[in-house]
GROMACS .gro file of C-alpha atoms in nm:
model
  246
    1ARG     CA    1  -0.693   0.133  -2.976
    2SER     CA    2  -1.049   0.269  -2.955
    3GLY     CA    3  -0.923   0.605  -2.829
    4HIS     CA    4  -1.105   0.576  -2.497
    5TRP     CA    5  -0.915   0.667  -2.179
    6TYR     CA    6  -0.934   0.450  -1.867
    7PHE     CA    7  -0.775   0.580  -1.548
    8THR     CA    8  -0.817   0.602  -1.169
    9LEU     CA    9  -0.856   0.908  -0.949
   10LYS     CA   10  -0.717   0.854  -0.599
   11ASP     CA   11  -0.593   1.018  -0.282
   12THR     CA   12  -0.470   0.878   0.051
   13ARG     CA   13  -0.814   0.744   0.147
   14ALA     CA   14  -1.001   0.636  -0.163
   15LYS     CA   15  -0.998   0.574  -0.537
   16ILE     CA   16  -1.254   0.551  -0.817
   17SER     CA   17  -1.230   0.418  -1.172
   18CYS     CA   18  -1.291   0.659  -1.461
   19VAL     CA   19  -1.357   0.632  -1.831
   20MET     CA   20  -1.332   0.913  -2.084
   21PHE     CA   21  -1.471   0.818  -2.423
   22SER     CA   22  -1.278   0.910  -2.735
   23SER     CA   23  -1.521   1.184  -2.838
   24HIS     CA   24  -1.429   1.373  -2.520
   25ALA     CA   25  -1.066   1.256  -2.502
   26ARG     CA   26  -0.993   1.408  -2.843
   27ARG     CA   27  -1.094   1.749  -2.708
   28CYS     CA   28  -0.875   1.719  -2.396
   29HIS     CA   29  -0.569   1.946  -2.425
   30ILE     CA   30  -0.359   1.798  -2.143
   31LEU     CA   31  -0.160   1.474  -2.132
   32LEU     CA   32  -0.261   1.273  -1.827
   33LYS     CA   33   0.031   1.144  -1.621
   34GLU     CA   34   0.063   0.945  -1.300
   35GLY     CA   35   0.054   1.176  -1.000
   36MET     CA   36  -0.121   1.472  -1.160
   37LYS     CA   37  -0.373   1.660  -0.951
   38VAL     CA   38  -0.678   1.720  -1.170
   39ILE     CA   39  -1.030   1.858  -1.168
   40VAL     CA   40  -1.278   1.655  -1.374
   41THR     CA   41  -1.628   1.709  -1.501
   42ALA     CA   42  -1.814   1.379  -1.494
   43SER     CA   43  -2.133   1.188  -1.432
   44VAL     CA   44  -2.157   0.895  -1.192
   45SER     CA   45  -2.299   0.562  -1.304
   46MET     CA   46  -2.284   0.189  -1.248
   47TYR     CA   47  -2.071  -0.029  -1.476
   48GLU     CA   48  -2.303  -0.328  -1.475
   49ALA     CA   49  -2.060  -0.580  -1.624
   50GLY     CA   50  -1.812  -0.525  -1.340
   51GLY     CA   51  -2.065  -0.438  -1.073
   52SER     CA   52  -1.880  -0.119  -0.982
   53VAL     CA   53  -1.948   0.254  -0.967
   54GLN     CA   54  -1.736   0.469  -1.195
   55LEU     CA   55  -1.709   0.821  -1.331
   56TYR     CA   56  -1.787   0.897  -1.696
   57VAL     CA   57  -1.556   1.192  -1.753
   58THR     CA   58  -1.631   1.460  -2.011
   59ALA     CA   59  -1.352   1.710  -1.930
   60VAL     CA   60  -1.024   1.722  -1.738
   61ARG     CA   61  -0.807   2.015  -1.637
   62SER     CA   62  -0.480   2.014  -1.445
   63ASP     CA   63  -0.464   2.137  -1.087
   64GLY     CA   64  -0.091   2.087  -1.031
   65LEU     CA   65   0.101   1.786  -0.902
   66GLY     CA   66  -0.077   1.544  -0.671
   67ASP     CA   67  -0.036   1.600  -0.299
   68LEU     CA   68   0.113   1.255  -0.238
   69PHE     CA   69   0.385   1.307  -0.496
   70LEU     CA   70   0.465   1.651  -0.355
   71GLN     CA   71   0.502   1.498  -0.008
   72LEU     CA   72   0.721   1.223  -0.149
   73GLU     CA   73   0.954   1.467  -0.324
   74GLU     CA   74   0.984   1.683  -0.012
   75VAL     CA   75   1.083   1.387   0.207
   76LYS     CA   76   1.327   1.258  -0.057
   77LYS     CA   77   1.503   1.596  -0.081
   78LYS     CA   78   1.525   1.626   0.297
   79LEU     CA   79   1.668   1.279   0.353
   80ALA     CA   80   1.905   1.302   0.056
   81ALA     CA   81   2.045   1.627   0.198
   82GLN     CA   82   2.104   1.451   0.530
   83GLY     CA   83   2.302   1.171   0.362
   84LEU     CA   84   2.058   0.883   0.406
   85PHE     CA   85   2.094   0.785   0.038
   86ASP     CA   86   2.477   0.811   0.033
   87PRO     CA   87   2.627   0.511  -0.155
   88GLN     CA   88   2.934   0.531   0.068
   89LYS     CA   89   2.721   0.431   0.366
   90LYS     CA   90   2.580   0.116   0.206
   91LYS     CA   91   2.691  -0.207   0.373
   92PRO     CA   92   2.809  -0.494   0.149
   93LEU     CA   93   2.613  -0.818   0.134
   94PRO     CA   94   2.773  -1.116   0.311
   95SER     CA   95   2.884  -1.392   0.076
   96TYR     CA   96   2.724  -1.681   0.262
   97PRO     CA   97   2.444  -1.560   0.493
   98MET     CA   98   2.339  -1.830   0.737
   99SER     CA   99   2.066  -1.635   0.919
  100ILE     CA  100   1.807  -1.424   0.734
  101GLY     CA  101   1.535  -1.208   0.884
  102VAL     CA  102   1.227  -1.137   0.671
  103ILE     CA  103   0.989  -0.849   0.750
  104THR     CA  104   0.665  -0.877   0.556
  105ALA     CA  105   0.295  -0.960   0.593
  106LYS     CA  106   0.240  -1.298   0.758
  107THR     CA  107   0.010  -1.412   0.477
  108GLY     CA  108   0.005  -1.354   0.103
  109ALA     CA  109   0.212  -1.428  -0.203
  110ALA     CA  110   0.517  -1.223  -0.098
  111VAL     CA  111   0.615  -1.431   0.205
  112GLN     CA  112   0.558  -1.758   0.019
  113ASP     CA  113   0.769  -1.641  -0.279
  114ILE     CA  114   1.049  -1.536  -0.044
  115LEU     CA  115   1.054  -1.862   0.153
  116THR     CA  116   1.037  -2.072  -0.165
  117THR     CA  117   1.321  -1.876  -0.328
  118ILE     CA  118   1.550  -1.899  -0.025
  119SER     CA  119   1.475  -2.271   0.020
  120ARG     CA  120   1.560  -2.335  -0.345
  121ARG     CA  121   1.873  -2.119  -0.368
  122TRP     CA  122   2.027  -2.148  -0.022
  123PRO     CA  123   1.865  -2.421   0.193
  124LEU     CA  124   2.147  -2.397   0.449
  125ALA     CA  125   2.014  -2.067   0.584
  126GLU     CA  126   1.788  -2.026   0.885
  127VAL     CA  127   1.495  -1.793   0.806
  128VAL     CA  128   1.304  -1.598   1.072
  129VAL     CA  129   0.986  -1.418   0.962
  130TYR     CA  130   0.877  -1.104   1.146
  131PRO     CA  131   0.507  -1.066   1.058
  132SER     CA  132   0.419  -0.701   1.007
  133LEU     CA  133   0.148  -0.471   0.884
  134VAL     CA  134   0.261  -0.344   0.544
  135GLN     CA  135  -0.036  -0.121   0.461
  136GLY     CA  136  -0.253   0.127   0.647
  137ILE     CA  137  -0.223   0.392   0.916
  138GLN     CA  138  -0.038   0.177   1.171
  139ALA     CA  139   0.190   0.003   0.921
  140SER     CA  140   0.486   0.240   0.952
  141GLU     CA  141   0.494   0.197   1.331
  142ALA     CA  142   0.479  -0.183   1.293
  143ILE     CA  143   0.759  -0.184   1.035
  144VAL     CA  144   0.984   0.032   1.254
  145ASP     CA  145   0.924  -0.201   1.551
  146ASN     CA  146   1.005  -0.510   1.344
  147LEU     CA  147   1.317  -0.349   1.197
  148ARG     CA  148   1.448  -0.297   1.550
  149LYS     CA  149   1.363  -0.653   1.653
  150ALA     CA  150   1.528  -0.798   1.342
  151ASP     CA  151   1.838  -0.583   1.394
  152GLN     CA  152   1.876  -0.736   1.741
  153GLY     CA  153   1.818  -1.090   1.609
  154GLY     CA  154   2.179  -1.155   1.505
  155HIS     CA  155   2.093  -1.205   1.138
  156ASP     CA  156   2.340  -1.175   0.852
  157VAL     CA  157   2.078  -1.012   0.626
  158VAL     CA  158   1.733  -0.861   0.678
  159LEU     CA  159   1.484  -0.849   0.390
  160LEU     CA  160   1.206  -0.586   0.401
  161ALA     CA  161   0.936  -0.676   0.149
  162ARG     CA  162   0.577  -0.660   0.030
  163GLY     CA  163   0.394  -0.712  -0.298
  164GLY     CA  164   0.296  -0.439  -0.540
  165GLY     CA  165   0.009  -0.194  -0.520
  166PRO     CA  166  -0.091   0.166  -0.577
  167ILE     CA  167   0.108   0.446  -0.414
  168GLU     CA  168  -0.136   0.485  -0.125
  169ASP     CA  169  -0.094   0.115  -0.034
  170LEU     CA  170   0.287   0.144  -0.040
  171TRP     CA  171   0.292   0.478   0.140
  172CYS     CA  172   0.417   0.338   0.473
  173PHE     CA  173   0.749   0.263   0.299
  174ASN     CA  174   0.777   0.635   0.219
  175GLU     CA  175   0.736   0.743   0.580
  176GLU     CA  176   1.033   0.928   0.728
  177ALA     CA  177   1.026   0.712   1.044
  178VAL     CA  178   1.069   0.395   0.836
  179ALA     CA  179   1.352   0.550   0.634
  180ARG     CA  180   1.541   0.649   0.949
  181ALA     CA  181   1.489   0.303   1.103
  182VAL     CA  182   1.630   0.140   0.788
  183PHE     CA  183   1.927   0.377   0.794
  184ALA     CA  184   1.996   0.299   1.161
  185MET     CA  185   2.018  -0.077   1.096
  186GLN     CA  186   2.348  -0.240   1.188
  187THR     CA  187   2.246  -0.548   0.989
  188VAL     CA  188   2.264  -0.548   0.609
  189ILE     CA  189   1.915  -0.476   0.475
  190VAL     CA  190   1.768  -0.555   0.135
  191SER     CA  191   1.449  -0.382   0.021
  192GLY     CA  192   1.208  -0.571  -0.207
  193VAL     CA  193   0.891  -0.361  -0.215
  194GLY     CA  194   0.626  -0.368  -0.487
  195HIS     CA  195   0.672  -0.443  -0.854
  196GLU     CA  196   0.962  -0.341  -1.078
  197THR     CA  197   0.815   0.003  -1.149
  198ASP     CA  198   0.748   0.081  -0.780
  199THR     CA  199   1.014   0.279  -0.595
  200THR     CA  200   0.986   0.391  -0.234
  201ILE     CA  201   1.207   0.592   0.000
  202ALA     CA  202   1.292   0.271   0.185
  203ASP     CA  203   1.449   0.147  -0.141
  204PHE     CA  204   1.681   0.449  -0.154
  205VAL     CA  205   1.794   0.404   0.207
  206ALA     CA  206   1.840   0.025   0.206
  207ASP     CA  207   2.181  -0.126   0.138
  208LEU     CA  208   2.042  -0.296  -0.172
  209ARG     CA  209   1.716  -0.253  -0.362
  210ALA     CA  210   1.540  -0.540  -0.540
  211PRO     CA  211   1.253  -0.489  -0.787
  212THR     CA  212   1.025  -0.752  -0.625
  213PRO     CA  213   1.012  -0.958  -0.302
  214SER     CA  214   1.131  -1.277  -0.474
  215ALA     CA  215   1.414  -1.085  -0.644
  216GLY     CA  216   1.509  -0.954  -0.300
  217ALA     CA  217   1.534  -1.311  -0.174
  218GLU     CA  218   1.756  -1.399  -0.470
  219LEU     CA  219   1.988  -1.106  -0.402
  220ALA     CA  220   2.006  -1.177  -0.029
  221VAL     CA  221   2.136  -1.534  -0.059
  222TYR     CA  222   2.398  -1.726  -0.250
  223ASP     CA  223   2.300  -1.986  -0.510
  224TYR     CA  224   2.365  -2.332  -0.363
  225SER     CA  225   2.379  -2.497  -0.707
  226LEU     CA  226   2.646  -2.247  -0.814
  227MET     CA  227   2.849  -2.327  -0.504
  228GLN     CA  228   2.817  -2.700  -0.579
  229THR     CA  229   2.948  -2.639  -0.931
  230GLN     CA  230   3.243  -2.438  -0.795
  231LEU     CA  231   3.325  -2.712  -0.545
  232ASP     CA  232   3.313  -2.976  -0.818
  233GLU     CA  233   3.553  -2.768  -1.029
  234LEU     CA  234   3.790  -2.725  -0.734
  235ALA     CA  235   3.782  -3.099  -0.661
  236LEU     CA  236   3.864  -3.177  -1.023
  237ARG     CA  237   4.146  -2.920  -1.029
  238TYR     CA  238   4.309  -3.050  -0.710
  239THR     CA  239   4.273  -3.412  -0.819
  240ARG     CA  240   4.465  -3.330  -1.137
  241ARG     CA  241   4.737  -3.152  -0.937
  242MET     CA  242   4.772  -3.446  -0.698
  243LYS     CA  243   4.808  -3.684  -0.992
  244GLN     CA  244   5.069  -3.459  -1.148
  245GLN     CA  245   5.265  -3.451  -0.820
  246ILE     CA  246   5.245  -3.831  -0.785
   0.00000   0.00000   0.00000
């Protein structure tokens, strides 16, 4: 409302908060968008209220699309051309999964949300958690290893999940090795990575994509209360038929 611009400059290794006051923002002739590669003129100072260093930007000019987004588009085009996103190759979800593998970080909100959702919706299922790195240089290797382990675990469904974050934190789910490991899965796999607005290459390759980890858990399992309602309706229907026959 004040006309000030607040944004973050980032690459694969670091990020820094920026503010561009309205007096300078009014003179900026480009529209800032997520993923743009830019060159800024700025001074560096401490934002005392938040205890953080930030850039006070006076000018911005475009320097093309960001490197990360260019890499992402290149990998997407390559894998799409090879058929890894083909809807015809998606496996259908089982109606009543009794064994569910979950690949995610061993601590944090995501794993707790998943376990709580499955326990509430489908308590009959056995859940096996495969703790994995889901961020950082070694994360893609860990995810690939856990995908292979889960695929050999005899599960009905495997859920690959982590909470939201900036693109550099989710980057392991855009790695080609992870995409190919997901595609090679014999087990049905559901992807629940990030928030609703986050989309990774793993989402395109998975049999089913969920907008969040807890939504992935909901999609992966049947609703026990719904089954109970259906059974009650069947019992009532057959009781009526038996009475009619008698």
